[in-house]
Amino acid sequence: MTNEEILQVALRQSAIDSNCRPEDFLAGENKVVISSANPDARHYLQLPFSCDLTYYGHHIVASVSENLREAVKEYLDCFAPEHCFETPNLHVLDEKLKPFGVTSCFMAEYFLPDVSILHPLSCALTLRVLEPEDFSGCYLPQWSNALCEKRKELDVLAVGAFDGNKLVGLAGCSADCETMWQIGVDVLPEYRRLGVASALTSRLAVEILERGKVPFYCCAWSNLASARNAIKSGFRPAWVQVTAKPTEFVNQMNGEATVCGEKTGK
């Protein structure tokens, strides 16, 4: 696949996820569309969205519930697209969503491979391609980014790094939708900064492409180590998303509120 073909696959998938047209992400103006569930969407998404903003570097597609359409449109009309994804402007969005019991939650950057530079990188360890039966016993905390125990059936391929017979690094991919497989990677602390993560990630990306699928990589914007690994491995930033969720959901993720280390709950 060429880089343009890879981008088109991603645009088509984002259109399925957001309930819009692929060309909407490349339009000359922001688009607000009504979110809808779709069996072909990425499996880990909880659809329909309350509010999700997706940006491929042109203008924003906001996929929202009907009751939030006007509030989100007002927000998008206030700021340049790139500034809609950062504070202090996001506080304005939260104020508009607050009466509806919704607040910003997930912020992520997504990467696609650049096939002009992607190639398997090497490290001092032995790398092995693993099928599901080979990593069935690896659903352990140290491999929680590479594999997802809650969705084992989606984990389709992995590459392991071995020091002798000891597994010390693991990159796995989940078939999150029909055309795109997401890569996650873990390396044991004592084996980090040795090029293991990039060797695993680049090798797995090549294996995915050889199977006719598009690999993609996701991390939080603040996770510099992960973003650097993506770039070193031959990936480049492709799109960003901010997803708002019900306030109750966000509070549950945060646990009980604390002030200066003291619990303020009951």
Coordinates of C-alpha atoms in Angstrom, one line a residue:
M1 CA 0.0 0.0 0.0
T2 CA 1.0 3.6 -0.6
N3 CA 0.8 6.3 2.0
E4 CA -2.2 7.8 0.2
E5 CA -4.0 4.4 0.1
I6 CA -3.3 4.0 3.9
L7 CA -4.7 7.5 4.6
Q8 CA -7.8 6.7 2.5
V9 CA -8.4 3.5 4.6
A10 CA -8.1 5.6 7.8
L11 CA -10.5 8.3 6.5
R12 CA -13.1 5.7 5.5
Q13 CA -12.9 4.1 8.9
S14 CA -13.1 7.4 10.7
A15 CA -16.2 8.2 8.6
I16 CA -17.8 5.0 9.8
D17 CA -16.9 5.8 13.4
S18 CA -18.2 9.4 13.1
N19 CA -21.2 8.7 10.9
C20 CA -20.0 11.1 8.1
R21 CA -18.3 11.0 4.7
P22 CA -14.6 10.5 4.4
E23 CA -14.2 13.8 2.5
D24 CA -15.8 15.6 5.5
F25 CA -12.4 15.4 7.3
L26 CA -10.7 17.2 4.4
A27 CA -13.4 19.8 3.9
G28 CA -12.9 23.6 4.1
E29 CA -15.2 24.0 7.0
N30 CA -16.1 22.2 10.3
K31 CA -18.9 19.6 10.2
V32 CA -21.3 18.7 12.9
V33 CA -23.0 15.3 12.4
I34 CA -25.3 13.2 14.5
S35 CA -23.5 10.1 16.0
S36 CA -24.9 6.7 15.3
A37 CA -24.0 3.1 16.2
N38 CA -22.4 1.1 13.4
P39 CA -21.4 -2.6 13.5
D40 CA -18.4 -1.7 11.3
A41 CA -17.0 0.9 13.7
R42 CA -13.9 0.3 15.8
H43 CA -15.0 -2.3 18.3
Y44 CA -13.8 -0.5 21.4
L45 CA -15.8 2.6 20.7
Q46 CA -18.9 3.2 22.7
L47 CA -21.4 4.5 20.2
P48 CA -23.3 6.7 19.7
F49 CA -20.9 9.4 20.9
S50 CA -22.1 12.2 23.2
C51 CA -19.5 14.4 21.6
D52 CA -16.4 13.4 19.7
L53 CA -14.1 15.8 17.8
T54 CA -11.8 14.3 15.0
Y55 CA -9.2 16.4 13.2
Y56 CA -7.0 15.3 10.3
G57 CA -5.4 18.7 10.0
H58 CA -8.0 20.4 7.8
H59 CA -11.3 21.1 9.7
I60 CA -13.0 19.3 12.5
V61 CA -15.8 16.7 12.3
A62 CA -17.8 16.7 15.4
S63 CA -20.0 13.6 15.9
V64 CA -22.5 14.4 18.6
S65 CA -25.9 13.5 20.1
E66 CA -28.8 15.6 18.8
N67 CA -29.1 17.6 22.0
L68 CA -25.5 18.8 21.8
R69 CA -25.5 19.8 18.2
E70 CA -25.9 23.6 18.8
A71 CA -23.6 23.8 21.8
V72 CA -20.8 22.0 19.9
K73 CA -21.3 24.1 16.8
E74 CA -21.0 27.3 18.8
Y75 CA -17.8 26.0 20.3
L76 CA -16.3 25.1 16.9
D77 CA -17.3 28.6 15.6
C78 CA -15.3 30.3 18.3
F79 CA -11.8 29.0 17.7
A80 CA -9.4 27.8 15.0
P81 CA -9.6 24.0 14.5
E82 CA -6.2 23.3 16.1
H83 CA -7.0 25.3 19.2
C84 CA -10.3 23.4 19.8
F85 CA -8.1 20.6 21.1
E86 CA -6.2 22.4 23.8
T87 CA -6.7 24.3 27.0
P88 CA -7.7 27.0 27.8
N89 CA -10.2 26.6 25.0
L90 CA -11.3 23.1 26.0
H91 CA -12.6 24.7 29.3
V92 CA -15.1 26.6 27.1
L93 CA -16.3 23.3 25.6
D94 CA -16.7 21.8 29.1
E95 CA -18.8 24.8 30.2
K96 CA -21.1 24.3 27.2
L97 CA -21.4 20.6 27.9
K98 CA -21.9 20.8 31.6
P99 CA -25.6 21.5 31.6
F100 CA -26.0 18.2 29.6
G101 CA -24.0 16.2 32.2
V102 CA -21.1 15.7 29.8
T103 CA -17.4 16.6 30.0
S104 CA -14.2 16.1 28.0
C105 CA -12.6 12.8 28.8
F106 CA -10.2 11.1 26.2
M107 CA -7.6 13.0 24.3
A108 CA -5.5 11.0 21.9
E109 CA -3.1 11.3 18.9
Y110 CA -3.2 8.6 16.2
F111 CA -0.3 7.6 14.0
L112 CA -0.2 5.8 10.6
P113 CA 2.9 4.2 9.0
D114 CA 5.0 6.1 6.5
V115 CA 5.9 3.3 4.0
S116 CA 8.7 5.4 2.5
I117 CA 10.7 4.9 5.7
L118 CA 9.0 1.9 7.5
H119 CA 11.3 -1.1 7.8
P120 CA 12.0 -3.7 10.5
L121 CA 14.4 -2.2 13.0
S122 CA 16.9 -4.5 14.9
C123 CA 17.9 -4.8 18.5
A124 CA 20.2 -7.1 20.5
L125 CA 17.4 -9.5 21.4
T126 CA 15.7 -12.3 19.5
L127 CA 12.4 -11.4 17.9
R128 CA 9.7 -13.9 17.1
V129 CA 6.3 -13.5 15.4
L130 CA 3.6 -15.0 17.6
E131 CA 0.1 -16.2 16.8
P132 CA -2.8 -16.2 19.3
E133 CA -2.0 -19.7 20.5
D134 CA 1.6 -18.6 21.2
F135 CA 0.6 -15.6 23.5
S136 CA -2.5 -17.1 25.1
G137 CA -0.6 -17.2 28.5
C138 CA 0.6 -13.6 28.3
Y139 CA -2.5 -11.8 29.6
L140 CA -0.6 -10.4 32.5
P141 CA -0.2 -6.9 33.9
Q142 CA 3.2 -6.3 32.3
W143 CA 1.7 -6.9 28.8
S144 CA -1.5 -4.8 29.3
N145 CA -0.7 -2.4 26.5
A146 CA 0.2 -5.1 24.0
L147 CA -2.8 -7.3 24.8
C148 CA -6.3 -6.7 26.0
E149 CA -7.8 -9.3 28.3
K150 CA -11.3 -7.9 28.0
R151 CA -11.2 -8.4 24.2
K152 CA -8.9 -11.4 23.7
E153 CA -10.8 -12.4 20.6
L154 CA -9.5 -9.3 18.8
D155 CA -5.8 -9.9 19.5
V156 CA -4.6 -11.5 16.3
L157 CA -0.9 -11.1 16.1
A158 CA 2.2 -10.2 18.2
V159 CA 6.0 -10.0 18.1
G160 CA 7.9 -11.0 21.2
A161 CA 11.5 -10.0 22.2
F162 CA 13.3 -12.8 24.0
D163 CA 16.4 -12.8 26.2
G164 CA 17.2 -16.5 25.9
N165 CA 13.8 -18.1 26.8
K166 CA 12.6 -15.0 28.7
L167 CA 9.9 -12.8 27.1
V168 CA 11.1 -9.2 27.9
G169 CA 9.1 -7.2 25.3
L170 CA 5.9 -7.7 23.5
A171 CA 4.1 -5.8 20.7
G172 CA 0.6 -7.0 19.9
C173 CA -2.2 -5.9 17.6
S174 CA -5.9 -6.0 17.9
A175 CA -8.3 -6.3 14.9
D176 CA -10.3 -3.3 16.0
C177 CA -12.1 -3.1 12.7
E178 CA -12.1 -4.9 9.3
T179 CA -9.3 -2.9 7.7
M180 CA -7.1 -1.5 10.6
W181 CA -5.2 -3.3 13.4
Q182 CA -4.0 -1.3 16.4
I183 CA -0.5 -1.8 17.8
G184 CA 0.3 -1.7 21.5
V185 CA 3.7 -2.4 23.0
D186 CA 5.3 -3.2 26.4
V187 CA 8.9 -3.7 27.5
L188 CA 10.1 -4.8 30.9
P189 CA 11.7 -1.8 32.8
E190 CA 15.2 -3.3 32.8
Y191 CA 15.2 -3.7 29.0
R192 CA 14.0 -0.2 28.1
R193 CA 16.1 2.4 26.2
L194 CA 17.7 -0.4 24.2
G195 CA 15.7 -0.1 21.0
V196 CA 13.4 -3.0 21.9
A197 CA 10.1 -1.1 21.6
S198 CA 10.9 0.3 18.2
A199 CA 12.2 -3.1 16.9
L200 CA 9.0 -4.7 18.0
T201 CA 6.7 -2.0 16.7
S202 CA 8.3 -1.7 13.3
R203 CA 8.4 -5.5 12.8
L204 CA 4.8 -5.9 13.8
A205 CA 3.8 -3.0 11.5
V206 CA 5.5 -4.7 8.5
E207 CA 3.8 -8.0 9.4
I208 CA 0.4 -6.3 9.5
L209 CA 0.9 -4.6 6.1
E210 CA 1.9 -7.9 4.6
R211 CA -1.4 -9.3 5.7
G212 CA -3.3 -6.5 3.8
K213 CA -4.3 -4.5 6.9
V214 CA -3.4 -1.0 8.0
P215 CA -1.5 -0.8 11.3
F216 CA -2.2 2.2 13.5
Y217 CA -0.8 3.4 16.7
C218 CA -2.4 5.6 19.4
C219 CA -1.2 7.4 22.5
A220 CA -2.0 10.2 24.8
W221 CA -0.5 13.5 23.7
S222 CA 1.5 13.7 27.0
N223 CA 3.0 10.2 26.5
L224 CA 6.3 11.4 24.9
A225 CA 8.0 8.0 25.2
S226 CA 5.2 6.4 23.3
A227 CA 5.0 9.1 20.7
R228 CA 8.8 9.0 20.2
N229 CA 8.6 5.2 19.7
A230 CA 5.9 5.6 17.1
I231 CA 8.0 8.1 15.1
K232 CA 11.2 6.1 15.5
S233 CA 9.3 3.0 14.3
G234 CA 8.3 4.6 11.0
F235 CA 4.9 6.1 12.0
R236 CA 3.8 9.7 11.5
P237 CA 0.9 11.7 13.2
A238 CA -2.3 11.4 11.2
W239 CA -5.3 12.5 13.3
V240 CA -6.3 13.6 16.8
Q241 CA -9.5 13.1 18.8
V242 CA -11.1 14.5 21.8
T243 CA -14.1 12.5 23.2
A244 CA -16.5 13.8 25.8
K245 CA -18.3 11.3 28.1
P246 CA -21.0 11.5 30.8
T247 CA -19.6 13.2 33.9
E248 CA -20.5 10.2 36.0
F249 CA -18.2 8.1 33.7
V250 CA -15.3 10.5 34.1
N251 CA -15.8 10.6 37.9
Q252 CA -15.7 6.8 38.1
M253 CA -12.5 6.8 36.1
N254 CA -10.9 9.3 38.5
G255 CA -12.1 7.5 41.6
E256 CA -13.0 9.4 44.7
A257 CA -12.0 13.1 44.5
T258 CA -9.1 14.2 46.6
V259 CA -8.0 17.6 47.9
C260 CA -4.3 17.9 49.1
G261 CA -4.2 14.2 49.4
E262 CA -7.3 13.9 51.7
K263 CA -10.4 12.2 50.4
T264 CA -13.4 14.4 50.2
G265 CA -15.9 11.7 49.6
K266 CA -18.2 10.2 52.2

